JSON list of C-alpha atoms in Angstrom, two decimals:
[
{"chain": "E", "resi": 1, "resn": "MET", "atom": "CA", "xyz": [-45.14, 14.74, -27.89]},
{"chain": "E", "resi": 2, "resn": "ASN", "atom": "CA", "xyz": [-44.91, 11.22, -29.21]},
{"chain": "E", "resi": 3, "resn": "TYR", "atom": "CA", "xyz": [-43.78, 10.05, -25.77]},
{"chain": "E", "resi": 4, "resn": "LEU", "atom": "CA", "xyz": [-46.81, 11.71, -24.15]},
{"chain": "E", "resi": 5, "resn": "ASN", "atom": "CA", "xyz": [-49.13, 10.06, -26.64]},
{"chain": "E", "resi": 6, "resn": "LEU", "atom": "CA", "xyz": [-47.45, 6.70, -26.02]},
{"chain": "E", "resi": 7, "resn": "TRP", "atom": "CA", "xyz": [-47.75, 7.07, -22.24]},
{"chain": "E", "resi": 8, "resn": "GLY", "atom": "CA", "xyz": [-51.36, 8.14, -22.55]},
{"chain": "E", "resi": 9, "resn": "ALA", "atom": "CA", "xyz": [-52.18, 5.18, -24.77]},
{"chain": "E", "resi": 10, "resn": "THR", "atom": "CA", "xyz": [-50.45, 2.81, -22.33]},
{"chain": "E", "resi": 11, "resn": "ILE", "atom": "CA", "xyz": [-52.38, 4.18, -19.35]},
{"chain": "E", "resi": 12, "resn": "VAL", "atom": "CA", "xyz": [-55.68, 4.01, -21.24]},
{"chain": "E", "resi": 13, "resn": "ALA", "atom": "CA", "xyz": [-54.96, 0.43, -22.33]},
{"chain": "E", "resi": 14, "resn": "SER", "atom": "CA", "xyz": [-54.11, -0.57, -18.73]},
{"chain": "E", "resi": 15, "resn": "LEU", "atom": "CA", "xyz": [-57.32, 1.00, -17.41]},
{"chain": "E", "resi": 16, "resn": "GLN", "atom": "CA", "xyz": [-59.33, -0.71, -20.12]},
{"chain": "E", "resi": 17, "resn": "ASN", "atom": "CA", "xyz": [-57.80, -4.10, -19.25]},
{"chain": "E", "resi": 18, "resn": "LEU", "atom": "CA", "xyz": [-58.47, -3.48, -15.56]},
{"chain": "E", "resi": 19, "resn": "TRP", "atom": "CA", "xyz": [-62.07, -2.52, -16.30]},
{"chain": "E", "resi": 20, "resn": "ILE", "atom": "CA", "xyz": [-62.57, -5.61, -18.46]},
{"chain": "E", "resi": 21, "resn": "GLN", "atom": "CA", "xyz": [-61.15, -7.84, -15.72]},
{"chain": "E", "resi": 22, "resn": "LEU", "atom": "CA", "xyz": [-63.36, -6.13, -13.15]},
{"chain": "E", "resi": 23, "resn": "LEU", "atom": "CA", "xyz": [-66.44, -6.65, -15.30]},
{"chain": "E", "resi": 24, "resn": "GLY", "atom": "CA", "xyz": [-65.47, -10.29, -15.74]},
{"chain": "E", "resi": 25, "resn": "PHE", "atom": "CA", "xyz": [-65.01, -10.69, -11.99]},
{"chain": "E", "resi": 26, "resn": "LEU", "atom": "CA", "xyz": [-68.17, -8.76, -11.08]},
{"chain": "E", "resi": 27, "resn": "PRO", "atom": "CA", "xyz": [-70.58, -11.73, -11.44]},
{"chain": "E", "resi": 28, "resn": "GLN", "atom": "CA", "xyz": [-68.43, -13.72, -9.02]},
{"chain": "E", "resi": 29, "resn": "ILE", "atom": "CA", "xyz": [-68.44, -10.86, -6.50]},
{"chain": "E", "resi": 30, "resn": "LEU", "atom": "CA", "xyz": [-72.21, -10.44, -6.75]},
{"chain": "E", "resi": 31, "resn": "GLY", "atom": "CA", "xyz": [-72.72, -14.19, -6.45]},
{"chain": "E", "resi": 32, "resn": "ALA", "atom": "CA", "xyz": [-70.45, -14.36, -3.41]},
{"chain": "E", "resi": 33, "resn": "ILE", "atom": "CA", "xyz": [-72.30, -11.46, -1.73]},
{"chain": "E", "resi": 34, "resn": "ILE", "atom": "CA", "xyz": [-75.68, -13.10, -2.35]},
{"chain": "E", "resi": 35, "resn": "VAL", "atom": "CA", "xyz": [-74.46, -16.46, -1.03]},
{"chain": "E", "resi": 36, "resn": "LEU", "atom": "CA", "xyz": [-72.97, -14.76, 2.04]},
{"chain": "E", "resi": 37, "resn": "ILE", "atom": "CA", "xyz": [-76.14, -12.84, 2.91]},
{"chain": "E", "resi": 38, "resn": "VAL", "atom": "CA", "xyz": [-78.44, -15.81, 2.38]},
{"chain": "E", "resi": 39, "resn": "GLY", "atom": "CA", "xyz": [-76.07, -18.17, 4.21]},
{"chain": "E", "resi": 40, "resn": "VAL", "atom": "CA", "xyz": [-75.74, -15.94, 7.28]},
{"chain": "E", "resi": 41, "resn": "ILE", "atom": "CA", "xyz": [-79.52, -15.46, 7.49]},
{"chain": "E", "resi": 42, "resn": "VAL", "atom": "CA", "xyz": [-80.20, -19.19, 7.14]},
{"chain": "E", "resi": 43, "resn": "ALA", "atom": "CA", "xyz": [-77.46, -20.03, 9.66]},
{"chain": "E", "resi": 44, "resn": "GLY", "atom": "CA", "xyz": [-78.96, -17.65, 12.22]},
{"chain": "E", "resi": 45, "resn": "MET", "atom": "CA", "xyz": [-82.45, -19.10, 11.72]},
{"chain": "E", "resi": 46, "resn": "LEU", "atom": "CA", "xyz": [-81.31, -22.72, 11.93]},
{"chain": "E", "resi": 47, "resn": "GLY", "atom": "CA", "xyz": [-79.16, -21.95, 14.98]},
{"chain": "E", "resi": 48, "resn": "LYS", "atom": "CA", "xyz": [-82.16, -20.49, 16.81]},
{"chain": "E", "resi": 49, "resn": "LEU", "atom": "CA", "xyz": [-84.33, -23.41, 15.66]},
{"chain": "E", "resi": 50, "resn": "ALA", "atom": "CA", "xyz": [-81.80, -25.95, 16.93]},
{"chain": "E", "resi": 51, "resn": "ALA", "atom": "CA", "xyz": [-81.57, -24.17, 20.30]},
{"chain": "E", "resi": 52, "resn": "ARG", "atom": "CA", "xyz": [-85.36, -24.06, 20.59]},
{"chain": "E", "resi": 53, "resn": "VAL", "atom": "CA", "xyz": [-85.80, -27.74, 19.70]},
{"chain": "E", "resi": 54, "resn": "ILE", "atom": "CA", "xyz": [-83.13, -28.78, 22.21]},
{"chain": "E", "resi": 55, "resn": "ALA", "atom": "CA", "xyz": [-84.72, -26.57, 24.89]},
{"chain": "E", "resi": 56, "resn": "MET", "atom": "CA", "xyz": [-88.14, -28.11, 24.17]},
{"chain": "E", "resi": 57, "resn": "ALA", "atom": "CA", "xyz": [-86.59, -31.54, 24.70]},
{"chain": "E", "resi": 58, "resn": "LYS", "atom": "CA", "xyz": [-85.88, -30.46, 28.32]},
{"chain": "E", "resi": 59, "resn": "VAL", "atom": "CA", "xyz": [-82.15, -31.00, 27.84]},
{"chain": "E", "resi": 60, "resn": "ASP", "atom": "CA", "xyz": [-81.34, -27.88, 29.89]},
{"chain": "E", "resi": 61, "resn": "SER", "atom": "CA", "xyz": [-83.38, -29.22, 32.81]},
{"chain": "E", "resi": 62, "resn": "LEU", "atom": "CA", "xyz": [-81.59, -32.55, 32.58]},
{"chain": "E", "resi": 63, "resn": "VAL", "atom": "CA", "xyz": [-78.19, -30.84, 32.57]},
{"chain": "E", "resi": 64, "resn": "GLN", "atom": "CA", "xyz": [-79.21, -28.62, 35.48]},
{"chain": "E", "resi": 65, "resn": "SER", "atom": "CA", "xyz": [-80.24, -31.66, 37.52]},
{"chain": "E", "resi": 66, "resn": "THR", "atom": "CA", "xyz": [-76.70, -33.04, 37.19]},
{"chain": "E", "resi": 67, "resn": "GLY", "atom": "CA", "xyz": [-75.22, -29.92, 38.79]},
{"chain": "E", "resi": 68, "resn": "VAL", "atom": "CA", "xyz": [-73.29, -28.79, 35.71]},
{"chain": "E", "resi": 69, "resn": "THR", "atom": "CA", "xyz": [-75.17, -25.50, 35.47]},
{"chain": "E", "resi": 70, "resn": "ASP", "atom": "CA", "xyz": [-74.48, -24.71, 39.13]},
{"chain": "E", "resi": 71, "resn": "GLU", "atom": "CA", "xyz": [-70.76, -25.39, 38.70]},
{"chain": "E", "resi": 72, "resn": "PHE", "atom": "CA", "xyz": [-70.52, -22.94, 35.81]},
{"chain": "E", "resi": 73, "resn": "ARG", "atom": "CA", "xyz": [-72.61, -20.39, 37.73]},
{"chain": "E", "resi": 74, "resn": "LYS", "atom": "CA", "xyz": [-70.10, -20.52, 40.60]},
{"chain": "E", "resi": 75, "resn": "ILE", "atom": "CA", "xyz": [-67.39, -19.19, 38.27]},
{"chain": "E", "resi": 76, "resn": "GLY", "atom": "CA", "xyz": [-69.67, -16.53, 36.78]},
{"chain": "E", "resi": 77, "resn": "ILE", "atom": "CA", "xyz": [-70.70, -18.35, 33.58]},
{"chain": "E", "resi": 78, "resn": "SER", "atom": "CA", "xyz": [-74.36, -18.66, 32.62]},
{"chain": "E", "resi": 79, "resn": "PHE", "atom": "CA", "xyz": [-74.38, -22.09, 30.96]},
{"chain": "E", "resi": 80, "resn": "SER", "atom": "CA", "xyz": [-77.18, -23.30, 28.70]},
{"chain": "E", "resi": 81, "resn": "LEU", "atom": "CA", "xyz": [-76.56, -26.42, 26.64]},
{"chain": "E", "resi": 82, "resn": "SER", "atom": "CA", "xyz": [-79.35, -25.61, 24.19]},
{"chain": "E", "resi": 83, "resn": "LYS", "atom": "CA", "xyz": [-77.94, -22.13, 23.48]},
{"chain": "E", "resi": 84, "resn": "LEU", "atom": "CA", "xyz": [-74.41, -23.52, 23.20]},
{"chain": "E", "resi": 85, "resn": "LEU", "atom": "CA", "xyz": [-75.42, -26.19, 20.68]},
{"chain": "E", "resi": 86, "resn": "GLY", "atom": "CA", "xyz": [-77.50, -23.64, 18.77]},
{"chain": "E", "resi": 87, "resn": "TRP", "atom": "CA", "xyz": [-74.46, -21.35, 18.64]},
{"chain": "E", "resi": 88, "resn": "ILE", "atom": "CA", "xyz": [-72.31, -24.21, 17.35]},
{"chain": "E", "resi": 89, "resn": "VAL", "atom": "CA", "xyz": [-74.87, -25.03, 14.63]},
{"chain": "E", "resi": 90, "resn": "LYS", "atom": "CA", "xyz": [-75.05, -21.38, 13.62]},
{"chain": "E", "resi": 91, "resn": "TRP", "atom": "CA", "xyz": [-71.30, -20.90, 13.29]},
{"chain": "E", "resi": 92, "resn": "PHE", "atom": "CA", "xyz": [-70.78, -24.24, 11.59]},
{"chain": "E", "resi": 93, "resn": "LEU", "atom": "CA", "xyz": [-73.21, -23.13, 8.89]},
{"chain": "E", "resi": 94, "resn": "ILE", "atom": "CA", "xyz": [-71.59, -19.69, 8.70]},
{"chain": "E", "resi": 95, "resn": "ILE", "atom": "CA", "xyz": [-68.19, -21.31, 8.18]},
{"chain": "E", "resi": 96, "resn": "ALA", "atom": "CA", "xyz": [-69.70, -23.56, 5.50]},
{"chain": "E", "resi": 97, "resn": "THR", "atom": "CA", "xyz": [-71.10, -20.42, 3.86]},
{"chain": "E", "resi": 98, "resn": "LEU", "atom": "CA", "xyz": [-67.72, -18.71, 3.98]},
{"chain": "E", "resi": 99, "resn": "ILE", "atom": "CA", "xyz": [-66.13, -21.78, 2.37]},
{"chain": "E", "resi": 100, "resn": "ALA", "atom": "CA", "xyz": [-68.65, -21.51, -0.47]},
{"chain": "E", "resi": 101, "resn": "VAL", "atom": "CA", "xyz": [-67.99, -17.75, -0.79]},
{"chain": "E", "resi": 102, "resn": "VAL", "atom": "CA", "xyz": [-64.21, -18.02, -1.01]},
{"chain": "E", "resi": 103, "resn": "ASP", "atom": "CA", "xyz": [-64.60, -20.97, -3.37]},
{"chain": "E", "resi": 104, "resn": "ILE", "atom": "CA", "xyz": [-66.70, -18.77, -5.66]},
{"chain": "E", "resi": 105, "resn": "LEU", "atom": "CA", "xyz": [-64.00, -16.10, -5.45]},
{"chain": "E", "resi": 106, "resn": "ASN", "atom": "CA", "xyz": [-61.38, -18.79, -6.12]},
{"chain": "E", "resi": 107, "resn": "ILE", "atom": "CA", "xyz": [-59.27, -18.01, -3.03]},
{"chain": "E", "resi": 108, "resn": "GLY", "atom": "CA", "xyz": [-57.70, -21.41, -2.41]},
{"chain": "E", "resi": 109, "resn": "GLN", "atom": "CA", "xyz": [-55.68, -20.71, 0.74]},
{"chain": "E", "resi": 110, "resn": "VAL", "atom": "CA", "xyz": [-58.63, -19.21, 2.58]},
{"chain": "E", "resi": 111, "resn": "THR", "atom": "CA", "xyz": [-60.77, -22.19, 1.57]},
{"chain": "E", "resi": 112, "resn": "LEU", "atom": "CA", "xyz": [-58.26, -24.61, 3.10]},
{"chain": "E", "resi": 113, "resn": "PHE", "atom": "CA", "xyz": [-58.11, -22.55, 6.31]},
{"chain": "E", "resi": 114, "resn": "LEU", "atom": "CA", "xyz": [-61.90, -22.50, 6.69]},
{"chain": "E", "resi": 115, "resn": "GLN", "atom": "CA", "xyz": [-62.08, -26.23, 6.00]},
{"chain": "E", "resi": 116, "resn": "ASP", "atom": "CA", "xyz": [-59.61, -26.80, 8.83]},
{"chain": "E", "resi": 117, "resn": "VAL", "atom": "CA", "xyz": [-61.76, -24.63, 11.11]},
{"chain": "E", "resi": 118, "resn": "ALA", "atom": "CA", "xyz": [-64.89, -26.59, 10.17]},
{"chain": "E", "resi": 119, "resn": "LEU", "atom": "CA", "xyz": [-63.13, -29.91, 10.83]},
{"chain": "E", "resi": 120, "resn": "TYR", "atom": "CA", "xyz": [-62.04, -28.58, 14.25]},
{"chain": "E", "resi": 121, "resn": "ILE", "atom": "CA", "xyz": [-65.64, -28.10, 15.43]},
{"chain": "E", "resi": 122, "resn": "PRO", "atom": "CA", "xyz": [-66.17, -31.83, 16.25]},
{"chain": "E", "resi": 123, "resn": "ASN", "atom": "CA", "xyz": [-63.18, -31.57, 18.59]},
{"chain": "E", "resi": 124, "resn": "VAL", "atom": "CA", "xyz": [-64.87, -28.67, 20.37]},
{"chain": "E", "resi": 125, "resn": "ILE", "atom": "CA", "xyz": [-68.09, -30.68, 20.76]},
{"chain": "E", "resi": 126, "resn": "ALA", "atom": "CA", "xyz": [-66.14, -33.70, 22.06]},
{"chain": "E", "resi": 127, "resn": "ALA", "atom": "CA", "xyz": [-64.29, -31.48, 24.56]},
{"chain": "E", "resi": 128, "resn": "ILE", "atom": "CA", "xyz": [-67.59, -30.05, 25.83]},
{"chain": "E", "resi": 129, "resn": "VAL", "atom": "CA", "xyz": [-68.98, -33.57, 26.26]},
{"chain": "E", "resi": 130, "resn": "ILE", "atom": "CA", "xyz": [-65.84, -34.71, 28.11]},
{"chain": "E", "resi": 131, "resn": "LEU", "atom": "CA", "xyz": [-65.94, -31.71, 30.46]},
{"chain": "E", "resi": 132, "resn": "THR", "atom": "CA", "xyz": [-69.67, -32.13, 31.09]},
{"chain": "E", "resi": 133, "resn": "ILE", "atom": "CA", "xyz": [-69.26, -35.83, 31.89]},
{"chain": "E", "resi": 134, "resn": "GLY", "atom": "CA", "xyz": [-66.35, -34.95, 34.17]},
{"chain": "E", "resi": 135, "resn": "ILE", "atom": "CA", "xyz": [-68.43, -32.43, 36.13]},
{"chain": "E", "resi": 136, "resn": "VAL", "atom": "CA", "xyz": [-71.34, -34.88, 36.44]},
{"chain": "E", "resi": 137, "resn": "ALA", "atom": "CA", "xyz": [-69.01, -37.69, 37.54]},
{"chain": "E", "resi": 138, "resn": "GLY", "atom": "CA", "xyz": [-67.24, -35.35, 39.97]},
{"chain": "E", "resi": 139, "resn": "ASN", "atom": "CA", "xyz": [-70.48, -34.35, 41.68]},
{"chain": "E", "resi": 140, "resn": "PHE", "atom": "CA", "xyz": [-71.60, -37.99, 41.84]},
{"chain": "E", "resi": 141, "resn": "VAL", "atom": "CA", "xyz": [-68.30, -39.17, 43.34]},
{"chain": "E", "resi": 142, "resn": "ARG", "atom": "CA", "xyz": [-68.36, -36.28, 45.84]},
{"chain": "E", "resi": 143, "resn": "GLN", "atom": "CA", "xyz": [-71.75, -37.43, 47.12]},
{"chain": "E", "resi": 144, "resn": "VAL", "atom": "CA", "xyz": [-70.66, -41.08, 47.26]},
{"chain": "E", "resi": 145, "resn": "VAL", "atom": "CA", "xyz": [-67.42, -40.27, 49.11]},
{"chain": "E", "resi": 146, "resn": "HIS", "atom": "CA", "xyz": [-69.21, -37.93, 51.53]},
{"chain": "E", "resi": 147, "resn": "LYS", "atom": "CA", "xyz": [-71.87, -40.55, 52.36]},
{"chain": "E", "resi": 148, "resn": "ALA", "atom": "CA", "xyz": [-69.23, -43.26, 52.69]},
{"chain": "E", "resi": 149, "resn": "ALA", "atom": "CA", "xyz": [-67.22, -41.03, 55.03]},
{"chain": "E", "resi": 150, "resn": "GLU", "atom": "CA", "xyz": [-70.30, -40.35, 57.15]},
{"chain": "E", "resi": 151, "resn": "ALA", "atom": "CA", "xyz": [-71.11, -44.08, 57.24]},
{"chain": "E", "resi": 152, "resn": "SER", "atom": "CA", "xyz": [-67.54, -44.75, 58.41]},
{"chain": "E", "resi": 153, "resn": "LYS", "atom": "CA", "xyz": [-68.07, -42.15, 61.17]},
{"chain": "E", "resi": 154, "resn": "ILE", "atom": "CA", "xyz": [-65.29, -39.96, 59.84]},
{"chain": "E", "resi": 155, "resn": "PRO", "atom": "CA", "xyz": [-65.54, -36.43, 61.34]},
{"chain": "E", "resi": 156, "resn": "ALA", "atom": "CA", "xyz": [-67.42, -33.92, 59.20]},
{"chain": "E", "resi": 157, "resn": "THR", "atom": "CA", "xyz": [-64.34, -31.69, 59.16]},
{"chain": "E", "resi": 158, "resn": "ALA", "atom": "CA", "xyz": [-62.52, -34.45, 57.26]},
{"chain": "E", "resi": 159, "resn": "ALA", "atom": "CA", "xyz": [-65.42, -35.78, 55.19]},
{"chain": "E", "resi": 160, "resn": "GLY", "atom": "CA", "xyz": [-65.99, -32.43, 53.46]},
{"chain": "E", "resi": 161, "resn": "PRO", "atom": "CA", "xyz": [-62.40, -31.90, 52.26]},
{"chain": "E", "resi": 162, "resn": "LEU", "atom": "CA", "xyz": [-62.09, -35.57, 51.30]},
{"chain": "E", "resi": 163, "resn": "SER", "atom": "CA", "xyz": [-65.19, -35.46, 49.10]},
{"chain": "E", "resi": 164, "resn": "ALA", "atom": "CA", "xyz": [-64.09, -32.12, 47.62]},
{"chain": "E", "resi": 165, "resn": "VAL", "atom": "CA", "xyz": [-60.68, -33.57, 46.68]},
{"chain": "E", "resi": 166, "resn": "ALA", "atom": "CA", "xyz": [-62.37, -36.54, 45.00]},
{"chain": "E", "resi": 167, "resn": "LYS", "atom": "CA", "xyz": [-64.70, -34.23, 43.07]},
{"chain": "E", "resi": 168, "resn": "TRP", "atom": "CA", "xyz": [-62.08, -31.78, 41.84]},
{"chain": "E", "resi": 169, "resn": "SER", "atom": "CA", "xyz": [-59.62, -34.53, 40.98]},
{"chain": "E", "resi": 170, "resn": "ILE", "atom": "CA", "xyz": [-62.12, -35.92, 38.48]},
{"chain": "E", "resi": 171, "resn": "ILE", "atom": "CA", "xyz": [-62.99, -32.46, 37.14]},
{"chain": "E", "resi": 172, "resn": "ILE", "atom": "CA", "xyz": [-59.30, -31.62, 36.63]},
{"chain": "E", "resi": 173, "resn": "PHE", "atom": "CA", "xyz": [-58.80, -34.94, 34.85]},
{"chain": "E", "resi": 174, "resn": "ALA", "atom": "CA", "xyz": [-61.73, -34.10, 32.58]},
{"chain": "E", "resi": 175, "resn": "LEU", "atom": "CA", "xyz": [-60.38, -30.59, 31.94]},
{"chain": "E", "resi": 176, "resn": "LEU", "atom": "CA", "xyz": [-56.97, -31.95, 30.96]},
{"chain": "E", "resi": 177, "resn": "ALA", "atom": "CA", "xyz": [-58.60, -34.55, 28.70]},
{"chain": "E", "resi": 178, "resn": "ALA", "atom": "CA", "xyz": [-60.72, -31.81, 27.07]},
{"chain": "E", "resi": 179, "resn": "LEU", "atom": "CA", "xyz": [-57.61, -29.71, 26.41]},
{"chain": "E", "resi": 180, "resn": "VAL", "atom": "CA", "xyz": [-55.89, -32.72, 24.83]},
{"chain": "E", "resi": 181, "resn": "GLN", "atom": "CA", "xyz": [-58.96, -33.22, 22.64]},
{"chain": "E", "resi": 182, "resn": "LEU", "atom": "CA", "xyz": [-58.64, -29.59, 21.54]},
{"chain": "E", "resi": 183, "resn": "HIS", "atom": "CA", "xyz": [-54.94, -30.16, 20.73]},
{"chain": "E", "resi": 184, "resn": "VAL", "atom": "CA", "xyz": [-53.97, -27.32, 23.08]},
{"chain": "E", "resi": 185, "resn": "ALA", "atom": "CA", "xyz": [-50.29, -27.93, 23.94]},
{"chain": "E", "resi": 186, "resn": "ALA", "atom": "CA", "xyz": [-50.89, -31.68, 23.99]},
{"chain": "E", "resi": 187, "resn": "ALA", "atom": "CA", "xyz": [-47.35, -32.53, 25.14]},
{"chain": "E", "resi": 188, "resn": "LEU", "atom": "CA", "xyz": [-47.53, -30.03, 28.03]},
{"chain": "E", "resi": 189, "resn": "ILE", "atom": "CA", "xyz": [-50.98, -31.27, 29.05]},
{"chain": "E", "resi": 190, "resn": "GLN", "atom": "CA", "xyz": [-49.79, -34.88, 29.08]},
{"chain": "E", "resi": 191, "resn": "THR", "atom": "CA", "xyz": [-46.85, -33.87, 31.28]},
{"chain": "E", "resi": 192, "resn": "LEU", "atom": "CA", "xyz": [-49.20, -32.06, 33.66]},
{"chain": "E", "resi": 193, "resn": "PHE", "atom": "CA", "xyz": [-51.52, -35.07, 33.60]},
{"chain": "E", "resi": 194, "resn": "THR", "atom": "CA", "xyz": [-48.68, -37.40, 34.62]},
{"chain": "E", "resi": 195, "resn": "GLY", "atom": "CA", "xyz": [-47.52, -34.96, 37.29]},
{"chain": "E", "resi": 196, "resn": "PHE", "atom": "CA", "xyz": [-51.05, -34.65, 38.68]},
{"chain": "E", "resi": 197, "resn": "ILE", "atom": "CA", "xyz": [-51.37, -38.43, 38.97]},
{"chain": "E", "resi": 198, "resn": "ALA", "atom": "CA", "xyz": [-48.00, -38.61, 40.74]},
{"chain": "E", "resi": 199, "resn": "MET", "atom": "CA", "xyz": [-49.07, -35.81, 43.10]},
{"chain": "E", "resi": 200, "resn": "LEU", "atom": "CA", "xyz": [-52.28, -37.63, 44.01]},
{"chain": "E", "resi": 201, "resn": "ALA", "atom": "CA", "xyz": [-50.39, -40.88, 44.56]},
{"chain": "E", "resi": 202, "resn": "ILE", "atom": "CA", "xyz": [-47.84, -39.21, 46.84]},
{"chain": "E", "resi": 203, "resn": "ALA", "atom": "CA", "xyz": [-50.52, -37.27, 48.72]},
{"chain": "E", "resi": 204, "resn": "GLY", "atom": "CA", "xyz": [-52.60, -40.41, 49.15]},
{"chain": "E", "resi": 205, "resn": "GLY", "atom": "CA", "xyz": [-49.59, -42.38, 50.36]},
{"chain": "E", "resi": 206, "resn": "LEU", "atom": "CA", "xyz": [-48.62, -39.70, 52.86]},
{"chain": "E", "resi": 207, "resn": "ALA", "atom": "CA", "xyz": [-52.18, -39.35, 54.11]},
{"chain": "E", "resi": 208, "resn": "PHE", "atom": "CA", "xyz": [-52.53, -43.10, 54.52]},
{"chain": "E", "resi": 209, "resn": "GLY", "atom": "CA", "xyz": [-49.12, -43.40, 56.15]},
{"chain": "E", "resi": 210, "resn": "LEU", "atom": "CA", "xyz": [-49.57, -40.54, 58.58]},
{"chain": "E", "resi": 211, "resn": "GLY", "atom": "CA", "xyz": [-53.20, -41.22, 59.34]},
{"chain": "E", "resi": 212, "resn": "GLY", "atom": "CA", "xyz": [-52.95, -44.99, 59.57]},
{"chain": "E", "resi": 213, "resn": "GLN", "atom": "CA", "xyz": [-49.61, -45.47, 61.28]},
{"chain": "E", "resi": 214, "resn": "ASP", "atom": "CA", "xyz": [-51.21, -46.43, 64.60]},
{"chain": "E", "resi": 215, "resn": "LYS", "atom": "CA", "xyz": [-53.35, -49.11, 62.97]},
{"chain": "E", "resi": 216, "resn": "ALA", "atom": "CA", "xyz": [-50.39, -50.32, 60.94]},
{"chain": "E", "resi": 217, "resn": "ARG", "atom": "CA", "xyz": [-48.28, -50.60, 64.13]},
{"chain": "E", "resi": 218, "resn": "ALA", "atom": "CA", "xyz": [-51.05, -52.52, 65.89]},
{"chain": "E", "resi": 219, "resn": "TRP", "atom": "CA", "xyz": [-51.41, -54.88, 62.93]},
{"chain": "E", "resi": 220, "resn": "LEU", "atom": "CA", "xyz": [-47.65, -55.53, 62.84]},
{"chain": "E", "resi": 221, "resn": "ASP", "atom": "CA", "xyz": [-47.58, -56.15, 66.61]},
{"chain": "E", "resi": 222, "resn": "ARG", "atom": "CA", "xyz": [-50.41, -58.65, 66.30]},
{"chain": "E", "resi": 223, "resn": "LEU", "atom": "CA", "xyz": [-48.66, -60.37, 63.40]},
{"chain": "E", "resi": 224, "resn": "ASP", "atom": "CA", "xyz": [-45.45, -60.55, 65.44]},
{"chain": "E", "resi": 225, "resn": "ARG", "atom": "CA", "xyz": [-47.28, -62.12, 68.40]},
{"chain": "E", "resi": 226, "resn": "GLU", "atom": "CA", "xyz": [-48.91, -64.71, 66.19]},
{"chain": "E", "resi": 227, "resn": "ILE", "atom": "CA", "xyz": [-45.56, -65.64, 64.66]},
{"chain": "E", "resi": 228, "resn": "ARG", "atom": "CA", "xyz": [-43.90, -66.02, 68.06]},
{"chain": "E", "resi": 229, "resn": "SER", "atom": "CA", "xyz": [-46.74, -68.06, 69.45]}
]
């Protein structure tokens, strides 16, 4: 009987301690819930506001005029820079809210993880800028190469592929640079980058050698005649 009383007293004491700890932790839980709700609402509102302000600044029209929107549409992606930046603002604020929440709850490891995520967002923005510039530059170079090929009276069957190679070479360079900025298998990307440059150099050398061998032979013959004379 004494053992039963002792066990009962121990269980009651444990439950009392648990209840006291819960009551002591309750204000932190309530505070964290309030901060989370308010933070998510504010983040959503500011994200929409940022997207609307950027759209009013005609940024989407400017991006569309560069051909970036059309390039994404070709692969089935509806791209809007204003919505993308608004989404980034929203989730940056949500992550900041989560950092505050876990800090209130005193969960150190989660706080460090969320801080790393927040610090990673600038890399995402930089990668988007790099890829956008690459697409714009690729379209510009494609037009320049195509017009130069037409001015040189190169057949249209060759001018099209030549301009396409120039365009996609720049876009692939930009994509690789964006992946490096995101720290996605940086060593592998650098290896692919080096291999891609080597491939272009070899392809260019072969194309020049095979396509220009007649002119090269004529130039060497002329040089030989001048030397002998």
